[in-house]
């Protein structure tokens, strides 16, 4: 597809995409886990200082 | 301040010696090299200065962990914080003591290792001179690493990871100057002066950064 | 629809009162801001990335480099970001040490893994570009070496951030090491330049032309913009995660205290 250099171009795009996707997935998963954990703690009745401002 | 220097030195010697352990570690590193690259004397002579520098660098890193940790454990760090002297000065003196106790023995041992590496006398002399000018910089940068990890139980490896990239310039100019002393086209003085400049620069930066950290970590 | 509504709100709010970083010193207010502007950032990132990629693939082949010029559109923005992220971390470090802004440490911690990732990408794509162009995966060239050192510094900072439990001590330690690294980076760069000129004088042919052709410059700039937006999006999300982590920590400590009390 890119001539003789496809062996270098395709991996570099694939690796970049993989690293960026990894970052995004990791960030989103961490966010979900932490939010679930906070909801869980709140359900158990733990209050935090800014309770009134929480959604 | 002199009293502090003497106290630090006495502790270093008494503790069964940071000094001796450092030199032994230096010996271990240098003697492992020929097993790795083979006993070819010409090759050893060529890579000798670099190996001595790397060995000295690693040996310097070895003792850094204890620079402030022992003081923190027995509470004397609090006393130093409350003393009339500025903490920056205290850190500087502690660095000097650490260098006298670990850096200087390495330099004294260098000629022997140099001979084992089949280096010419002129080259050994150059390595001694560059180590003399450069190793204090390692202590000063290391003091920052030691101050930052002072509260950690096992901060030694972390210090090495944090400090090694920062002392890359010291290693570069030290080894370049050492080679410059014997190889004809390469100059000796410019890298050597840069090495001295680096040591002076870190002698200011190191104590200030370390003191900024210690003030906070003590309480 | 919600996004459309969110945008004018920000505009009106910032125009009414002078916005300052201190307005968002309160983590809850900051989280509110993140929730409002994040969708816009995500959209802009996706759009600019798509445009950038389209422009990159429709760019002509370079007469010297052939199709490998395509790697440049990934490599150069990653390298730029590697440096920009470190600068942002240094400003955050100043924020912790000088202004004591509560979010400065959050920003520094969230930026470190991103900086490491972009530096890693710059090294990998550079290596993949170097093999066909220079004939080798790696040369101990001044620029490569100093980027490698930057990568080690990033990793050291991440290790340090994981190692210290006490938040205020960790914040200070990270800030100090970041700043010492920042002062040192020009020195490393300079020393490595010097080191390299002595040992291997100009053995590497490289891509040096007075001005880059517009056909390559525009896609490159759009890709750089996309990478920058990507960083800010991930940085905001990372900061949000870090704030939540602290919240969980304080809530857990509270339960521990309550358990002790009862």
Short mmCIF file of C-alpha atoms in Angstrom, two decimals:
data_model
loop_
_atom_site.label_atom_id
_atom_site.label_comp_id
_atom_site.label_asym_id
_atom_site.label_seq_id
_atom_site.Cartn_x
_atom_site.Cartn_y
_atom_site.Cartn_z
CA UNK A 1 0.00 0.00 0.00
CA UNK A 2 2.84 2.39 0.80
CA UNK A 3 5.41 0.72 -1.36
CA UNK A 4 8.58 -0.69 0.11
CA UNK A 5 8.13 1.22 3.37
CA UNK A 6 4.79 -0.24 4.41
CA UNK A 7 6.58 -2.43 6.93
CA UNK A 8 7.56 0.69 8.83
CA UNK A 9 4.57 2.95 8.23
CA UNK A 10 1.85 0.51 9.21
CA UNK A 11 3.48 -0.55 12.50
CA UNK A 12 4.09 3.05 13.51
CA UNK A 13 0.43 3.92 12.94
CA UNK A 14 -0.69 0.74 14.68
CA UNK A 15 1.55 1.30 17.69
CA UNK A 16 0.52 4.94 18.01
CA UNK A 17 -3.14 3.98 17.78
CA UNK A 18 -2.66 1.20 20.32
CA UNK A 19 -0.88 3.44 22.83
CA UNK A 20 -3.44 6.24 22.48
CA UNK A 21 -6.35 3.79 22.68
CA UNK A 22 -4.72 2.21 25.70
CA UNK A 23 -4.48 5.58 27.43
CA UNK A 24 -8.10 6.39 26.67
CA UNK A 25 -9.42 3.01 27.78
CA UNK A 26 -7.31 3.04 30.93
CA UNK A 27 -8.47 6.56 31.87
CA UNK A 28 -12.13 5.74 31.26
CA UNK A 29 -11.94 2.45 33.17
CA UNK A 30 -10.25 4.08 36.14
CA UNK A 31 -12.95 6.77 36.13
CA UNK A 32 -15.73 4.18 36.11
CA UNK A 33 -14.17 2.15 38.90
CA UNK A 34 -13.58 5.13 41.10
CA UNK A 35 -17.04 6.52 40.58
CA UNK A 36 -18.56 3.17 41.40
CA UNK A 37 -16.43 3.00 44.49
CA UNK A 38 -17.53 6.45 45.63
CA UNK A 39 -21.19 5.57 45.06
CA UNK A 40 -20.65 2.38 47.03
CA UNK A 41 -19.06 4.28 49.90
CA UNK A 42 -21.85 6.84 49.87
CA UNK A 43 -24.41 4.07 49.99
CA UNK A 44 -22.71 2.81 53.11
CA UNK A 45 -23.35 6.20 54.62
CA UNK A 46 -19.90 7.78 54.42
CA UNK A 47 -20.28 11.54 54.09
CA UNK A 48 -17.75 13.82 52.57
CA UNK A 49 -17.13 17.46 53.12
CA UNK A 50 -18.77 18.69 49.95
CA UNK A 51 -21.77 16.43 50.29
CA UNK A 52 -24.29 19.11 49.38
CA UNK A 53 -22.58 19.77 46.08
CA UNK A 54 -22.53 16.15 44.95
CA UNK A 55 -24.89 15.11 42.22
CA UNK B 1 29.51 23.64 61.22
CA UNK B 2 32.95 22.13 61.64
CA UNK B 3 31.51 20.14 64.51
CA UNK B 4 28.76 18.85 62.25
CA UNK B 5 31.32 17.87 59.62
CA UNK B 6 33.39 16.00 62.21
CA UNK B 7 30.30 14.29 63.60
CA UNK B 8 29.19 13.18 60.15
CA UNK B 9 32.63 11.87 59.31
CA UNK B 10 32.91 10.00 62.58
CA UNK B 11 29.51 8.42 62.03
CA UNK B 12 30.43 7.41 58.50
CA UNK B 13 33.63 5.75 59.59
CA UNK B 14 32.14 4.13 62.65
CA UNK B 15 29.08 2.71 60.92
CA UNK B 16 31.44 0.09 59.53
CA UNK B 17 31.92 2.35 56.86
CA UNK B 18 30.07 3.64 54.00
CA UNK B 19 33.64 4.20 52.88
CA UNK B 20 34.73 0.57 52.86
CA UNK B 21 31.47 -0.74 51.37
CA UNK B 22 31.69 1.83 48.60
CA UNK B 23 35.22 0.86 47.67
CA UNK B 24 34.34 -2.83 47.75
CA UNK B 25 31.36 -2.20 45.51
CA UNK B 26 33.61 -0.23 43.18
CA UNK B 27 36.00 -3.20 43.11
CA UNK B 28 33.11 -5.55 42.38
CA UNK B 29 31.84 -3.46 39.46
CA UNK B 30 35.27 -2.94 37.94
CA UNK B 31 36.25 -6.60 38.26
CA UNK B 32 33.01 -7.79 36.69
CA UNK B 33 33.72 -5.85 33.50
CA UNK B 34 36.56 -8.08 32.22
CA UNK B 35 34.31 -11.11 32.70
CA UNK B 36 31.75 -9.39 30.53
CA UNK B 37 33.93 -8.05 27.74
CA UNK B 38 36.78 -10.53 27.87
CA UNK B 39 40.34 -10.22 29.19
CA UNK B 40 41.73 -8.40 26.14
CA UNK B 41 44.11 -5.88 27.71
CA UNK B 42 43.97 -3.43 24.82
CA UNK B 43 40.21 -3.30 24.92
CA UNK B 44 40.24 -2.91 28.71
CA UNK B 45 42.71 -0.06 28.44
CA UNK B 46 40.42 1.67 25.97
CA UNK B 47 37.23 1.34 27.98
CA UNK B 48 39.01 1.71 31.33
CA UNK B 49 38.19 5.36 32.07
CA UNK B 50 34.53 4.83 31.22
CA UNK B 51 34.36 1.75 33.46
CA UNK B 52 36.06 3.52 36.36
CA UNK B 53 33.63 6.42 36.01
CA UNK B 54 30.57 4.20 35.87
CA UNK B 55 31.85 2.15 38.81
CA UNK B 56 32.44 5.29 40.85
CA UNK B 57 29.03 6.68 39.89
CA UNK B 58 27.25 3.52 41.02
CA UNK B 59 29.28 3.31 44.21
CA UNK B 60 28.39 6.92 45.01
CA UNK B 61 24.70 6.16 44.56
CA UNK B 62 24.96 3.24 46.93
CA UNK B 63 25.39 5.21 50.13
CA UNK B 64 23.07 8.07 49.30
CA UNK B 65 20.00 6.43 50.77
CA UNK B 66 21.30 6.88 54.29
CA UNK B 67 22.25 10.54 53.85
CA UNK B 68 19.22 11.91 55.71
CA UNK B 69 17.42 8.74 56.71
CA UNK B 70 19.53 7.97 59.78
CA UNK B 71 19.10 11.55 60.97
CA UNK B 72 15.38 11.35 60.53
CA UNK B 73 15.13 8.08 62.43
CA UNK B 74 17.03 9.25 65.51
CA UNK B 75 15.47 12.68 65.50
CA UNK B 76 18.63 14.66 64.82
CA UNK B 77 17.05 15.99 61.64
CA UNK B 78 14.64 17.93 63.82
CA UNK B 79 17.58 19.39 65.73
CA UNK B 80 19.29 20.38 62.49
CA UNK B 81 16.07 22.02 61.29
CA UNK B 82 15.83 24.03 64.48
CA UNK B 83 19.49 25.05 64.58
CA UNK B 84 20.55 28.62 63.92
CA UNK B 85 22.27 27.73 60.67
CA UNK B 86 20.30 27.82 57.44
CA UNK B 87 19.27 24.34 56.41
CA UNK B 88 20.88 24.82 52.98
CA UNK B 89 24.25 25.20 54.68
CA UNK B 90 23.63 22.15 56.84
CA UNK B 91 22.81 20.10 53.73
CA UNK B 92 25.94 21.39 52.01
CA UNK B 93 28.09 20.34 54.96
CA UNK B 94 26.42 16.94 55.09
CA UNK B 95 27.11 16.51 51.38
CA UNK B 96 30.75 17.42 51.87
CA UNK B 97 31.03 14.90 54.69
CA UNK B 98 29.35 12.24 52.56
CA UNK B 99 31.74 12.97 49.73
CA UNK B 100 34.77 12.83 52.03
CA UNK B 101 33.56 9.52 53.41
CA UNK B 102 32.57 7.78 50.15
CA UNK B 103 33.88 9.80 47.21
CA UNK B 104 37.42 10.33 48.39
CA UNK B 105 38.14 6.64 49.18
CA UNK B 106 36.98 5.79 45.66
CA UNK B 107 39.43 8.27 44.21
CA UNK B 108 42.22 6.93 46.41
CA UNK B 109 41.46 3.41 45.17
CA UNK B 110 41.30 4.45 41.52
CA UNK B 111 45.04 4.02 40.69
CA UNK B 112 44.95 0.36 41.69
CA UNK B 113 41.90 -0.35 39.55
CA UNK B 114 43.43 1.69 36.76
CA UNK B 115 46.47 -0.58 36.76
CA UNK B 116 44.20 -3.62 36.72
CA UNK B 117 42.54 -2.20 33.63
CA UNK B 118 45.94 -1.81 31.96
CA UNK B 119 45.65 1.98 31.72
CA UNK B 120 48.65 4.26 31.20
CA UNK B 121 49.71 6.39 34.18
CA UNK B 122 48.74 9.61 32.39
CA UNK B 123 45.24 8.30 31.79
CA UNK B 124 44.92 7.14 35.41
CA UNK B 125 45.93 10.62 36.53
CA UNK B 126 43.34 12.16 34.24
CA UNK B 127 40.63 9.88 35.61
CA UNK B 128 41.61 10.80 39.16
CA UNK B 129 41.45 14.50 38.33
CA UNK B 130 38.05 14.23 36.66
CA UNK B 131 36.65 12.08 39.47
CA UNK B 132 37.94 14.63 41.94
CA UNK B 133 36.15 17.42 40.11
CA UNK B 134 33.02 15.48 39.19
CA UNK B 135 31.99 13.17 42.02
CA UNK B 136 30.91 16.04 44.34
CA UNK B 137 28.26 16.87 41.74
CA UNK B 138 26.88 13.33 42.08
CA UNK B 139 26.61 13.81 45.84
CA UNK B 140 24.81 17.14 45.44
CA UNK B 141 22.26 15.81 42.97
CA UNK B 142 21.97 12.67 45.05
CA UNK B 143 21.15 14.79 48.10
CA UNK B 144 17.97 15.92 46.34
CA UNK B 145 17.04 12.32 45.63
CA UNK B 146 17.84 11.35 49.21
CA UNK B 147 15.78 14.21 50.62
CA UNK B 148 12.82 13.36 48.42
CA UNK B 149 12.81 9.70 49.43
CA UNK B 150 13.71 10.32 53.07
CA UNK B 151 10.39 9.04 54.37
CA UNK B 152 10.51 5.81 52.38
CA UNK B 153 11.71 2.61 53.95
CA UNK B 154 13.37 1.35 50.80
CA UNK B 155 14.16 4.38 48.71
CA UNK B 156 17.56 3.28 47.46
CA UNK B 157 16.52 2.02 44.05
CA UNK B 158 14.21 4.95 43.55
CA UNK B 159 17.07 7.36 44.26
CA UNK B 160 19.12 5.64 41.57
CA UNK B 161 16.30 5.94 39.01
CA UNK B 162 15.72 9.60 39.84
CA UNK B 163 19.37 10.61 40.05
CA UNK B 164 20.93 8.72 37.14
CA UNK B 165 19.31 10.76 34.34
CA UNK B 166 20.25 13.95 36.12
CA UNK B 167 23.93 13.05 36.40
CA UNK B 168 24.26 12.08 32.73
CA UNK B 169 26.06 15.40 31.98
CA UNK B 170 28.57 14.77 34.78
CA UNK B 171 29.38 11.36 33.35
CA UNK B 172 29.67 12.73 29.81
CA UNK B 173 32.06 15.55 30.68
CA UNK B 174 34.02 13.44 33.15
CA UNK B 175 34.73 10.68 30.65
CA UNK B 176 35.29 13.12 27.78
CA UNK B 177 37.85 15.06 29.80
CA UNK B 178 39.62 11.87 30.87
CA UNK B 179 39.96 10.73 27.26
CA UNK B 180 40.84 14.26 26.18
CA UNK B 181 43.92 14.16 28.40
CA UNK B 182 45.54 11.37 26.41
CA UNK B 183 43.97 11.33 22.94
CA UNK B 184 45.58 13.92 20.80
CA UNK B 185 42.89 15.76 18.86
CA UNK B 186 40.44 15.85 21.73
CA UNK B 187 40.95 18.69 24.23
CA UNK B 188 41.17 18.17 27.98
CA UNK B 189 40.53 21.58 29.43
CA UNK B 190 37.11 22.57 27.98
CA UNK B 191 35.23 19.46 29.21
CA UNK B 192 37.15 19.59 32.49
CA UNK B 193 36.12 23.19 33.10
CA UNK B 194 32.54 22.34 32.18
CA UNK B 195 32.70 19.50 34.69
CA UNK B 196 33.85 21.95 37.37
CA UNK B 197 31.07 24.34 36.37
CA UNK B 198 28.53 21.52 36.72
CA UNK B 199 29.82 20.67 40.18
CA UNK B 200 29.55 24.31 41.27
CA UNK B 201 26.07 24.59 39.75
CA UNK B 202 24.84 21.48 41.52
CA UNK B 203 26.48 22.57 44.77
CA UNK B 204 23.98 25.44 44.75
CA UNK B 205 20.96 23.69 43.27
CA UNK B 206 21.30 20.48 45.29
CA UNK B 207 21.34 21.92 48.84
CA UNK B 208 18.54 24.38 48.03
CA UNK B 209 16.24 21.74 46.56
CA UNK B 210 17.09 19.21 49.27
CA UNK B 211 16.50 21.75 52.04
CA UNK B 212 13.15 22.76 50.52
CA UNK B 213 12.12 19.12 50.70
CA UNK B 214 13.49 18.39 54.17
CA UNK B 215 11.71 21.36 55.74
CA UNK B 216 8.46 19.79 54.70
CA UNK B 217 9.23 16.13 55.21
CA UNK B 218 10.34 16.53 58.81
CA UNK B 219 6.97 17.40 60.24
CA UNK C 1 -28.41 19.07 22.50
CA UNK C 2 -26.81 19.19 25.90
CA UNK C 3 -23.48 20.10 24.43
CA UNK C 4 -25.02 22.96 22.50
CA UNK C 5 -26.46 24.27 25.70
CA UNK C 6 -23.25 23.86 27.63
CA UNK C 7 -21.11 25.98 25.35
CA UNK C 8 -22.90 29.36 25.73
CA UNK C 9 -23.00 28.82 29.46
CA UNK C 10 -19.23 28.79 29.70
CA UNK C 11 -19.00 31.84 27.51
CA UNK C 12 -21.40 33.84 29.61
CA UNK C 13 -19.80 32.77 32.85
CA UNK C 14 -16.32 33.74 31.83
CA UNK C 15 -17.46 37.05 30.41
CA UNK C 16 -19.31 38.08 33.55
CA UNK C 17 -16.52 37.69 36.04
CA UNK C 18 -12.79 37.52 35.38
CA UNK C 19 -11.86 33.86 35.37
CA UNK C 20 -8.82 32.84 37.35
CA UNK C 21 -7.21 29.54 38.19
CA UNK C 22 -8.21 30.19 41.76
CA UNK C 23 -11.89 29.99 40.88
CA UNK C 24 -11.38 26.29 40.41
CA UNK C 25 -9.24 25.65 43.47
CA UNK C 26 -12.23 23.84 44.92
CA UNK C 27 -12.14 20.28 43.51
CA UNK C 28 -15.91 20.00 43.30
CA UNK C 29 -16.15 23.15 41.19
CA UNK C 30 -13.30 21.87 39.06
CA UNK C 31 -15.13 18.58 38.52
CA UNK C 32 -18.16 20.56 37.44
CA UNK C 33 -16.07 22.46 34.93
CA UNK C 34 -14.56 19.23 33.60
CA UNK C 35 -18.00 17.70 33.12
CA UNK C 36 -19.12 20.75 31.18
CA UNK C 37 -16.15 21.21 28.84
CA UNK C 38 -15.06 17.59 28.37
CA UNK C 39 -17.60 16.76 25.63
CA UNK C 40 -16.41 19.74 23.59
CA UNK C 41 -12.78 18.65 24.00
CA UNK C 42 -13.60 15.09 22.97
CA UNK C 43 -15.41 16.30 19.86
CA UNK C 44 -12.65 18.71 18.87
CA UNK C 45 -10.01 16.03 19.37
CA UNK C 46 -11.86 13.50 17.21
CA UNK C 47 -12.58 16.03 14.48
CA UNK C 48 -9.06 17.44 14.34
CA UNK C 49 -7.54 13.95 14.45
CA UNK C 50 -9.76 12.87 11.55
CA UNK C 51 -8.91 15.96 9.49
CA UNK C 52 -5.23 15.59 10.33
CA UNK C 53 -5.12 11.94 9.30
CA UNK C 54 -7.02 12.66 6.10
CA UNK C 55 -4.63 15.48 5.21
CA UNK C 56 -1.64 13.31 6.11
CA UNK C 57 -2.72 10.46 3.85
CA UNK C 58 -3.56 12.77 0.95
CA UNK C 59 -0.20 14.51 1.16
CA UNK C 60 2.14 13.76 -1.75
CA UNK C 61 5.17 11.54 -1.33
CA UNK C 62 8.36 13.31 -0.46
CA UNK C 63 10.98 13.19 -3.22
CA UNK C 64 13.63 12.13 -0.71
CA UNK C 65 11.75 10.20 1.91
CA UNK C 66 9.04 8.58 -0.16
CA UNK C 67 6.03 7.35 1.75
CA UNK C 68 7.93 7.33 5.06
CA UNK C 69 7.04 10.99 5.39
CA UNK C 70 3.76 9.58 6.74
CA UNK C 71 5.62 8.58 9.90
CA UNK C 72 6.64 12.19 10.42
CA UNK C 73 3.01 13.16 11.01
CA UNK C 74 2.99 10.87 14.06
CA UNK C 75 6.54 11.30 15.19
CA UNK C 76 6.94 15.08 15.27
CA UNK C 77 3.70 15.87 17.19
CA UNK C 78 4.54 13.16 19.75
CA UNK C 79 7.99 14.65 20.23
CA UNK C 80 6.54 18.15 20.59
CA UNK C 81 4.04 16.90 23.14
CA UNK C 82 6.77 15.09 25.05
CA UNK C 83 8.40 18.45 25.66
CA UNK C 84 5.21 20.45 26.14
CA UNK C 85 3.92 18.04 28.78
CA UNK C 86 7.13 18.39 30.75
CA UNK C 87 6.79 22.16 30.60
CA UNK C 88 3.21 21.93 31.87
CA UNK C 89 4.40 19.66 34.67
CA UNK C 90 7.07 22.18 35.62
CA UNK C 91 4.51 25.00 35.74
CA UNK C 92 2.36 22.72 37.91
CA UNK C 93 5.38 22.11 40.13
CA UNK C 94 5.76 25.86 40.57
CA UNK C 95 2.05 25.96 41.34
CA UNK C 96 2.60 23.47 44.15
CA UNK C 97 5.72 25.06 45.60
CA UNK C 98 5.11 28.77 45.11
CA UNK C 99 1.37 29.40 44.89
CA UNK C 100 0.27 26.27 46.75
CA UNK C 101 -2.62 25.74 44.39
CA UNK C 102 -4.47 22.59 45.47
CA UNK C 103 -4.93 21.37 41.90
CA UNK C 104 -1.31 21.88 40.83
CA UNK C 105 -0.24 18.51 42.19
CA UNK C 106 -3.30 16.87 40.65
CA UNK C 107 -2.28 18.32 37.29
CA UNK C 108 1.33 17.17 37.65
CA UNK C 109 0.34 13.63 38.58
CA UNK C 110 -2.18 13.36 35.76
CA UNK C 111 0.30 14.67 33.20
CA UNK C 112 3.22 12.35 34.04
CA UNK C 113 1.90 9.12 32.47
CA UNK C 114 0.71 11.04 29.42
CA UNK C 115 4.12 12.63 28.99
CA UNK C 116 5.75 9.22 29.30
CA UNK C 117 3.36 7.78 26.69
CA UNK C 118 4.04 10.57 24.17
CA UNK C 119 7.79 10.27 24.75
CA UNK C 120 7.50 6.53 24.20
CA UNK C 121 5.59 7.11 20.95
CA UNK C 122 8.18 9.64 19.80
CA UNK C 123 10.95 7.10 20.43
CA UNK C 124 9.14 4.18 18.78
CA UNK C 125 7.98 6.07 15.68
CA UNK C 126 11.39 7.69 15.44
CA UNK C 127 12.97 4.28 15.48
CA UNK C 128 10.58 3.03 12.80
CA UNK C 129 11.40 6.10 10.72
CA UNK C 130 15.11 5.79 11.32
CA UNK C 131 15.39 2.21 10.08
CA UNK C 132 14.42 2.92 6.45
CA UNK C 133 16.00 6.40 6.36
CA UNK C 134 19.26 5.97 8.25
CA UNK C 135 19.50 2.19 8.02
CA UNK C 136 19.45 1.64 11.79
CA UNK C 137 16.84 1.39 14.50
CA UNK C 138 18.77 3.49 16.94
CA UNK C 139 21.73 5.82 16.86
CA UNK C 140 23.28 7.39 19.92
CA UNK C 141 22.56 10.72 18.37
CA UNK C 142 22.24 13.79 20.55
CA UNK C 143 18.54 14.27 20.07
CA UNK C 144 17.56 10.63 20.49
CA UNK C 145 19.67 10.28 23.57
CA UNK C 146 18.25 13.33 25.30
CA UNK C 147 14.69 12.18 24.55
CA UNK C 148 15.61 8.80 26.05
CA UNK C 149 16.84 10.57 29.18
CA UNK C 150 13.57 12.52 29.27
CA UNK C 151 11.71 9.21 29.14
CA UNK C 152 13.70 7.91 32.11
CA UNK C 153 12.91 11.11 34.04
CA UNK C 154 9.19 10.63 33.33
CA UNK C 155 9.38 7.03 34.54
CA UNK C 156 11.25 8.09 37.65
CA UNK C 157 8.57 10.65 38.44
CA UNK C 158 5.83 8.08 37.99
CA UNK C 159 7.67 5.65 40.27
CA UNK C 160 8.11 8.39 42.85
CA UNK C 161 4.44 9.35 42.71
CA UNK C 162 3.48 5.74 43.41
CA UNK C 163 6.03 5.29 46.18
CA UNK C 164 5.12 8.02 48.67
CA UNK C 165 1.87 7.54 50.57
CA UNK C 166 1.52 10.83 52.40
CA UNK C 167 -0.08 13.25 49.86
CA UNK C 168 1.59 16.48 50.92
CA UNK C 169 5.05 14.93 51.08
CA UNK C 170 4.51 13.27 47.71
CA UNK C 171 3.33 16.54 46.16
CA UNK C 172 6.41 18.37 47.31
CA UNK C 173 8.78 15.57 46.32
CA UNK C 174 7.29 15.38 42.82
CA UNK C 175 7.39 19.15 42.39
CA UNK C 176 11.02 19.42 43.46
CA UNK C 177 12.24 16.57 41.26
CA UNK C 178 10.23 17.93 38.32
CA UNK C 179 11.80 21.36 38.68
CA UNK C 180 15.33 20.01 39.17
CA UNK C 181 14.77 17.96 36.03
CA UNK C 182 13.49 21.00 34.16
CA UNK C 183 16.57 23.05 35.03
CA UNK C 184 18.71 20.10 34.10
CA UNK C 185 17.14 19.33 30.74
CA UNK C 186 18.93 22.14 28.85
CA UNK C 187 22.18 20.95 30.45
CA UNK C 188 21.53 17.36 29.43
CA UNK C 189 20.68 18.52 25.93
CA UNK C 190 23.80 20.64 25.71
CA UNK C 191 26.09 17.99 27.13
CA UNK C 192 24.68 15.32 24.87
CA UNK C 193 25.13 17.56 21.82
CA UNK C 194 28.72 18.09 22.80
CA UNK C 195 29.30 14.43 23.56
CA UNK C 196 27.97 13.40 20.20
CA UNK C 197 29.94 15.90 18.12
CA UNK C 198 33.15 14.55 19.61
CA UNK C 199 32.43 10.89 19.08
CA UNK C 200 30.65 10.60 15.79
CA UNK C 201 30.88 13.68 13.63
CA UNK C 202 28.00 13.95 11.18
CA UNK C 203 27.62 10.34 10.21
CA UNK C 204 23.87 10.68 10.07
CA UNK C 205 22.21 12.23 7.11
CA UNK C 206 19.01 13.86 8.02
CA UNK C 207 15.93 15.64 6.99
CA UNK C 208 17.22 19.19 6.96
CA UNK C 209 15.71 21.59 4.57
CA UNK C 210 15.42 25.35 4.94
CA UNK C 211 11.65 25.37 4.89
CA UNK C 212 9.26 22.50 4.87
CA UNK C 213 6.95 22.23 1.94
CA UNK C 214 3.42 23.48 2.63
CA UNK C 215 2.09 20.13 1.47
CA UNK C 216 3.70 18.57 4.55
CA UNK C 217 3.55 21.53 6.89
CA UNK C 218 -0.25 21.86 7.02
CA UNK C 219 -1.03 18.21 7.81
CA UNK C 220 1.75 18.29 10.37
CA UNK C 221 0.30 21.34 12.09
CA UNK C 222 -3.19 19.85 12.14
CA UNK C 223 -1.84 16.61 13.57
CA UNK C 224 0.07 18.58 16.20
CA UNK C 225 -3.14 20.40 17.10
CA UNK C 226 -4.97 17.08 17.34
CA UNK C 227 -2.29 15.62 19.60
CA UNK C 228 -2.40 18.74 21.79
CA UNK C 229 -6.18 18.51 22.10
CA UNK C 230 -5.87 14.80 22.82
CA UNK C 231 -3.44 15.60 25.60
CA UNK C 232 -5.71 18.21 27.16
CA UNK C 233 -8.69 15.88 26.98
CA UNK C 234 -6.80 13.06 28.65
CA UNK C 235 -5.26 15.46 31.12
CA UNK C 236 -8.67 16.72 32.22
CA UNK C 237 -9.89 13.14 32.56
CA UNK C 238 -6.74 12.16 34.43
CA UNK C 239 -7.15 15.09 36.82
CA UNK C 240 -10.73 14.05 37.41
CA UNK C 241 -9.56 10.51 38.20
CA UNK C 242 -6.94 11.82 40.58
CA UNK C 243 -9.49 13.98 42.43
CA UNK C 244 -11.78 10.97 42.76
CA UNK C 245 -8.88 8.89 44.07
CA UNK C 246 -8.27 11.45 46.79
CA UNK C 247 -11.94 11.57 47.63
CA UNK C 248 -12.07 7.79 48.02
CA UNK C 249 -8.96 7.94 50.17
CA UNK C 250 -10.43 10.52 52.52
CA UNK C 251 -13.75 8.68 52.68
CA UNK C 252 -11.99 5.45 53.56
CA UNK C 253 -9.98 7.17 56.25
CA UNK C 254 -13.22 8.51 57.62
CA UNK C 255 -14.77 5.06 57.83
CA UNK C 256 -11.62 3.80 59.50
CA UNK C 257 -11.87 6.57 62.06
CA UNK C 258 -15.53 5.86 62.67
CA UNK C 259 -14.81 2.17 63.12
CA UNK C 260 -12.18 3.07 65.66
CA UNK C 261 -14.51 5.40 67.51
CA UNK C 262 -17.41 3.02 67.89
#
